[in-house]
Amino acid sequence: MSLLSTGMQQVIITRPEQDAASWAGSLEEAGFKVSLFPLLDLSDFMAAPEAQKACELLLQSQAVMFVSANAVRFLAKALAESPEWLTHFQQGARAWCTGPGTAAALKACGIPESQIDQPSSLAAQLDSESLWQVVSGQVTPGMCVLFIRGADESGAIAGRDWLAQQLENAQVNVQAVAAYRRLPTLLSPVLQAQASAYVAQGAVWLFSSSAAIESLMSQCPGIDWSKAKAVVTHPRMAQLAQKSGWQQVSIAAPGIRSMLASIKSLA
C-alpha cells in the first residue's frame, strides 16, 4: 500500500544530520511521514593555528556575524580552550544572526541574549536584508565585523556576500573565517533510485539551502523534476529550483506553522 493511499504525506528533509532532528519531530507530530535524506555533510575545518587566528580576529571585532547555528557550534568546538571569545561578548561585542536557531545556539554557548541581534519574528524573511534593518544603526566607519561561515569542498569560504557588501559600503572592515566544511553528500545508486521513487510517490522535499538543491540536481540528472514538489525557505531557493525544472515550489515564511501550511498546499 502506498503512502498516498493511506493519506499520509511523505516529507523529505534534506538538511545535514546535525540540523534534521528539530524539523523531523515537528513534522511527525503534525502527522507527516518523514524521511531523512541529507544532501550536505558538515565536518570540522579549523586546526589549532586557524582557531587561534579566528579567536584573534574575533577579539578585534565589535560585531560577529554567525551565518548559521552550525557556524556557532563548530566555532565553539574549535575555541573550547579559549574562553576569552565568550568573554568578549559579555563585555559588549554584538553577535549577529538571521534566525532563532542560530540565536539559540549562541545562547547555549553562553552569549548573553542582550548581545544577540536578529531579525524580528514578524519579518517576511529571516535573511541578511532583514538583519540589516536591525543592525545598521550600530554600524560606524572603521569598525570591524567578522563573519563566521562554512567552507565549500575546495576550502573556499562559502556564502552570500550581500551583508558584507553593505558593511563595506559603510567603510566597515569586514573579514571572514570558515568554522566548518560543507560537502555534498555522495549519493549512491541506491540513494539516486530512492530520490526517483520519492518523486514518483509525490513526496514533498524540504530545502533550507541552495547548496542542497544543487547537490541533488547534479547527482540525479535523469529525474524529471517537473513532477517533483518542494518547500523552500527563501525566494532565492525557489528561483533555483524553478530554473532546474521544478514546477511545484512553495516558499515557507519563517516558523514551523508556515512550513506545515506550505507542505499541505502541495499535498
Short mmCIF file of C-alpha atoms in Angstrom, two decimals:
data_model
loop_
_atom_site.label_atom_id
_atom_site.label_comp_id
_atom_site.label_asym_id
_atom_site.label_seq_id
_atom_site.Cartn_x
_atom_site.Cartn_y
_atom_site.Cartn_z
CA MET A 1 0.00 0.00 0.00
CA SER A 2 1.41 3.38 -0.96
CA LEU A 3 1.77 6.30 1.38
CA LEU A 4 -0.63 8.29 -0.73
CA SER A 5 -3.35 5.64 -0.38
CA THR A 6 -3.06 5.78 3.41
CA GLY A 7 -3.44 9.55 3.37
CA MET A 8 -0.04 10.09 5.00
CA GLN A 9 2.04 12.66 3.10
CA GLN A 10 5.71 11.79 2.63
CA VAL A 11 8.10 14.63 3.51
CA ILE A 12 11.83 14.54 2.73
CA ILE A 13 14.18 16.53 4.97
CA THR A 14 17.40 17.37 3.13
CA ARG A 15 19.22 19.23 5.93
CA PRO A 16 22.53 17.91 7.32
CA GLU A 17 22.09 15.31 10.05
CA GLN A 18 23.08 17.88 12.71
CA ASP A 19 20.04 20.00 11.82
CA ALA A 20 17.37 17.49 10.87
CA ALA A 21 16.01 16.41 14.25
CA SER A 22 14.04 19.55 15.12
CA TRP A 23 12.21 19.59 11.79
CA ALA A 24 11.60 15.84 11.88
CA GLY A 25 9.99 15.96 15.32
CA SER A 26 7.66 18.81 14.44
CA LEU A 27 6.59 17.21 11.16
CA GLU A 28 5.97 13.80 12.70
CA GLU A 29 3.85 15.41 15.41
CA ALA A 30 1.83 17.05 12.64
CA GLY A 31 1.09 13.63 11.12
CA PHE A 32 3.54 13.50 8.22
CA LYS A 33 5.67 10.54 7.19
CA VAL A 34 9.22 11.89 7.50
CA SER A 35 12.35 10.60 5.78
CA LEU A 36 15.84 12.00 6.27
CA PHE A 37 17.81 12.46 3.04
CA PRO A 38 20.80 14.69 3.92
CA LEU A 39 22.31 16.32 0.88
CA LEU A 40 25.18 18.08 2.67
CA ASP A 41 27.80 16.74 5.08
CA LEU A 42 29.44 19.03 7.65
CA SER A 43 32.83 18.47 9.23
CA ASP A 44 35.48 20.25 11.29
CA PHE A 45 37.68 22.67 9.37
CA MET A 46 39.79 24.57 11.92
CA ALA A 47 43.09 23.15 13.07
CA ALA A 48 44.78 24.79 16.07
CA PRO A 49 46.55 27.58 14.10
CA GLU A 50 43.33 28.55 12.27
CA ALA A 51 41.39 28.51 15.53
CA GLN A 52 43.93 30.80 17.18
CA LYS A 53 43.75 33.23 14.25
CA ALA A 54 39.96 33.16 14.36
CA CYS A 55 39.99 33.96 18.05
CA GLU A 56 42.36 36.88 17.48
CA LEU A 57 40.13 38.31 14.75
CA LEU A 58 37.04 37.84 16.89
CA LEU A 59 38.58 39.72 19.82
CA GLN A 60 39.34 42.63 17.46
CA SER A 61 35.75 42.80 16.18
CA GLN A 62 32.92 44.90 17.52
CA ALA A 63 30.36 42.55 15.92
CA VAL A 64 30.47 38.96 14.75
CA MET A 65 28.07 37.61 12.13
CA PHE A 66 27.23 33.90 12.57
CA VAL A 67 25.66 32.64 9.35
CA SER A 68 24.12 29.51 10.90
CA ALA A 69 23.77 27.50 14.08
CA ASN A 70 26.50 25.21 12.78
CA ALA A 71 28.84 28.18 12.47
CA VAL A 72 28.28 28.73 16.19
CA ARG A 73 28.70 25.08 17.16
CA PHE A 74 31.83 24.42 15.15
CA LEU A 75 33.47 27.66 16.28
CA ALA A 76 32.66 26.88 19.92
CA LYS A 77 34.19 23.44 19.50
CA ALA A 78 37.34 24.86 17.89
CA LEU A 79 37.70 27.51 20.62
CA ALA A 80 36.89 25.24 23.55
CA GLU A 81 40.30 26.03 25.08
CA SER A 82 39.92 29.79 24.50
CA PRO A 83 37.06 31.00 26.72
CA GLU A 84 38.03 34.63 26.12
CA TRP A 85 35.94 34.57 22.94
CA LEU A 86 32.81 34.31 25.07
CA THR A 87 34.03 36.98 27.47
CA HIS A 88 34.33 39.32 24.51
CA PHE A 89 30.54 39.24 24.03
CA GLN A 90 29.90 39.54 27.74
CA GLN A 91 31.96 42.73 27.64
CA GLY A 92 29.95 44.37 24.87
CA ALA A 93 30.60 42.83 21.44
CA ARG A 94 27.49 42.09 19.37
CA ALA A 95 26.57 38.66 17.97
CA TRP A 96 24.56 38.90 14.74
CA CYS A 97 22.45 36.14 13.19
CA THR A 98 19.46 35.74 10.90
CA GLY A 99 17.24 33.31 12.79
CA PRO A 100 16.11 31.84 16.11
CA GLY A 101 18.01 28.58 15.63
CA THR A 102 21.32 30.39 15.45
CA ALA A 103 20.31 32.67 18.33
CA ALA A 104 19.51 29.61 20.44
CA ALA A 105 22.94 28.13 19.64
CA LEU A 106 24.61 31.40 20.68
CA LYS A 107 22.73 31.44 23.99
CA ALA A 108 23.58 27.77 24.59
CA CYS A 109 27.27 28.70 24.28
CA GLY A 110 26.93 31.35 26.97
CA ILE A 111 26.49 34.53 24.93
CA PRO A 112 24.03 36.85 26.71
CA GLU A 113 20.70 37.29 24.92
CA SER A 114 21.10 41.05 25.33
CA GLN A 115 24.14 40.90 23.00
CA ILE A 116 22.39 38.98 20.21
CA ASP A 117 20.84 40.77 17.23
CA GLN A 118 18.44 39.01 14.88
CA PRO A 119 15.50 39.94 12.62
CA SER A 120 12.08 40.41 14.12
CA SER A 121 9.94 37.29 14.31
CA LEU A 122 7.45 39.24 12.19
CA ALA A 123 9.94 39.75 9.34
CA ALA A 124 8.81 38.44 5.95
CA GLN A 125 12.14 36.61 5.58
CA LEU A 126 14.80 35.71 8.09
CA ASP A 127 17.75 36.82 5.99
CA SER A 128 20.57 39.34 5.72
CA GLU A 129 18.27 42.07 4.43
CA SER A 130 16.02 41.77 7.49
CA LEU A 131 19.04 41.65 9.82
CA TRP A 132 20.43 44.82 8.23
CA GLN A 133 17.31 46.69 9.28
CA VAL A 134 18.12 45.74 12.88
CA VAL A 135 21.89 46.31 12.98
CA SER A 136 22.53 49.14 10.53
CA GLY A 137 22.23 51.65 13.36
CA GLN A 138 25.22 50.03 15.09
CA VAL A 139 27.47 50.47 12.09
CA THR A 140 30.15 53.15 12.10
CA PRO A 141 33.08 53.73 9.71
CA GLY A 142 36.21 51.90 10.79
CA MET A 143 34.53 49.27 12.96
CA CYS A 144 35.42 45.60 12.49
CA VAL A 145 32.91 42.86 11.70
CA LEU A 146 33.89 39.20 11.48
CA PHE A 147 31.82 36.63 9.57
CA ILE A 148 31.82 33.01 10.79
CA ARG A 149 30.91 30.81 7.82
CA GLY A 150 31.33 27.39 6.31
CA ALA A 151 33.78 26.42 3.58
CA ASP A 152 32.87 24.58 0.39
CA GLU A 153 34.55 21.41 -0.86
CA SER A 154 37.51 23.39 -2.22
CA GLY A 155 38.11 25.02 1.17
CA ALA A 156 36.93 28.42 -0.03
CA ILE A 157 34.63 30.35 2.28
CA ALA A 158 31.06 29.79 1.15
CA GLY A 159 28.12 32.13 1.49
CA ARG A 160 26.29 35.06 0.02
CA ASP A 161 28.02 38.43 0.48
CA TRP A 162 25.10 40.89 0.39
CA LEU A 163 25.54 41.90 4.03
CA ALA A 164 29.31 42.13 3.69
CA GLN A 165 28.84 44.47 0.74
CA GLN A 166 26.56 46.75 2.74
CA LEU A 167 29.13 46.88 5.51
CA GLU A 168 31.98 47.61 3.13
CA ASN A 169 29.91 50.40 1.58
CA ALA A 170 29.68 51.84 5.10
CA GLN A 171 33.51 51.72 5.39
CA VAL A 172 33.50 48.77 7.80
CA ASN A 173 36.48 46.42 7.99
CA VAL A 174 34.98 43.03 7.07
CA GLN A 175 36.79 39.71 7.49
CA ALA A 176 35.61 36.09 7.39
CA VAL A 177 36.75 32.73 8.70
CA ALA A 178 35.45 29.23 7.99
CA ALA A 179 34.48 27.22 11.06
CA TYR A 180 33.42 24.08 9.19
CA ARG A 181 33.48 22.45 5.78
CA ARG A 182 30.30 21.75 3.81
CA LEU A 183 30.45 18.94 1.26
CA PRO A 184 27.75 17.46 -0.98
CA THR A 185 26.63 14.09 0.37
CA LEU A 186 27.69 11.38 -2.08
CA LEU A 187 24.53 9.68 -3.36
CA SER A 188 24.99 6.01 -4.17
CA PRO A 189 23.00 4.41 -6.99
CA VAL A 190 20.60 3.12 -4.33
CA LEU A 191 20.02 6.64 -2.99
CA GLN A 192 19.64 8.02 -6.51
CA ALA A 193 16.94 5.42 -7.14
CA GLN A 194 15.32 6.36 -3.84
CA ALA A 195 15.22 10.02 -4.89
CA SER A 196 13.44 9.00 -8.08
CA ALA A 197 10.97 6.93 -6.06
CA TYR A 198 10.21 9.88 -3.78
CA VAL A 199 9.31 11.97 -6.82
CA ALA A 200 7.05 9.21 -8.16
CA GLN A 201 5.34 8.96 -4.75
CA GLY A 202 4.52 12.66 -4.74
CA ALA A 203 6.75 13.35 -1.74
CA VAL A 204 7.45 16.93 -0.68
CA TRP A 205 11.13 17.88 -0.48
CA LEU A 206 12.17 20.43 2.15
CA PHE A 207 15.17 22.64 1.33
CA SER A 208 16.85 25.18 3.60
CA SER A 209 19.96 25.63 1.43
CA SER A 210 20.60 26.34 -2.25
CA ALA A 211 23.66 24.10 -1.98
CA ALA A 212 21.40 21.16 -1.10
CA ILE A 213 19.32 21.73 -4.23
CA GLU A 214 22.47 21.91 -6.34
CA SER A 215 23.79 18.69 -4.75
CA LEU A 216 20.59 16.82 -5.63
CA MET A 217 20.36 18.20 -9.17
CA SER A 218 23.96 17.40 -10.05
CA GLN A 219 23.82 13.82 -8.78
CA CYS A 220 20.41 12.82 -10.14
CA PRO A 221 20.42 14.16 -13.72
CA GLY A 222 17.97 11.57 -15.01
CA ILE A 223 14.99 12.54 -12.85
CA ASP A 224 12.09 14.55 -14.29
CA TRP A 225 11.93 17.29 -11.67
CA SER A 226 8.88 18.89 -13.28
CA LYS A 227 6.82 16.34 -11.34
CA ALA A 228 8.57 16.94 -8.03
CA LYS A 229 7.32 19.06 -5.13
CA ALA A 230 9.47 21.35 -2.99
CA VAL A 231 9.10 23.64 0.00
CA VAL A 232 11.95 26.15 0.34
CA THR A 233 12.78 28.72 2.98
CA HIS A 234 13.76 31.64 0.75
CA PRO A 235 12.76 33.06 -2.65
CA ARG A 236 16.31 32.59 -3.99
CA MET A 237 15.97 28.83 -3.47
CA ALA A 238 12.62 28.87 -5.24
CA GLN A 239 14.22 30.60 -8.22
CA LEU A 240 17.00 27.99 -8.34
CA ALA A 241 14.54 25.08 -8.12
CA GLN A 242 12.28 26.51 -10.80
CA LYS A 243 15.27 27.16 -13.06
CA SER A 244 16.16 23.48 -12.63
CA GLY A 245 12.71 22.38 -13.76
CA TRP A 246 10.68 22.12 -10.56
CA GLN A 247 7.14 23.32 -11.25
CA GLN A 248 5.58 22.83 -7.80
CA VAL A 249 7.52 25.03 -5.37
CA SER A 250 6.18 26.73 -2.26
CA ILE A 251 8.08 29.32 -0.20
CA ALA A 252 7.62 28.92 3.55
CA ALA A 253 7.69 32.07 5.64
CA PRO A 254 9.63 31.86 8.94
CA GLY A 255 8.22 29.45 11.50
CA ILE A 256 7.09 25.83 11.61
CA ARG A 257 3.42 26.76 11.10
CA SER A 258 4.21 28.35 7.76
CA MET A 259 6.25 25.31 6.76
CA LEU A 260 3.36 22.98 7.62
CA ALA A 261 0.97 25.16 5.61
CA SER A 262 3.32 25.11 2.62
CA ILE A 263 3.60 21.33 2.75
CA LYS A 264 -0.17 20.93 2.95
CA SER A 265 -0.60 23.27 -0.02
CA LEU A 266 1.40 20.82 -2.17
CA ALA A 267 -0.13 17.59 -0.85
#
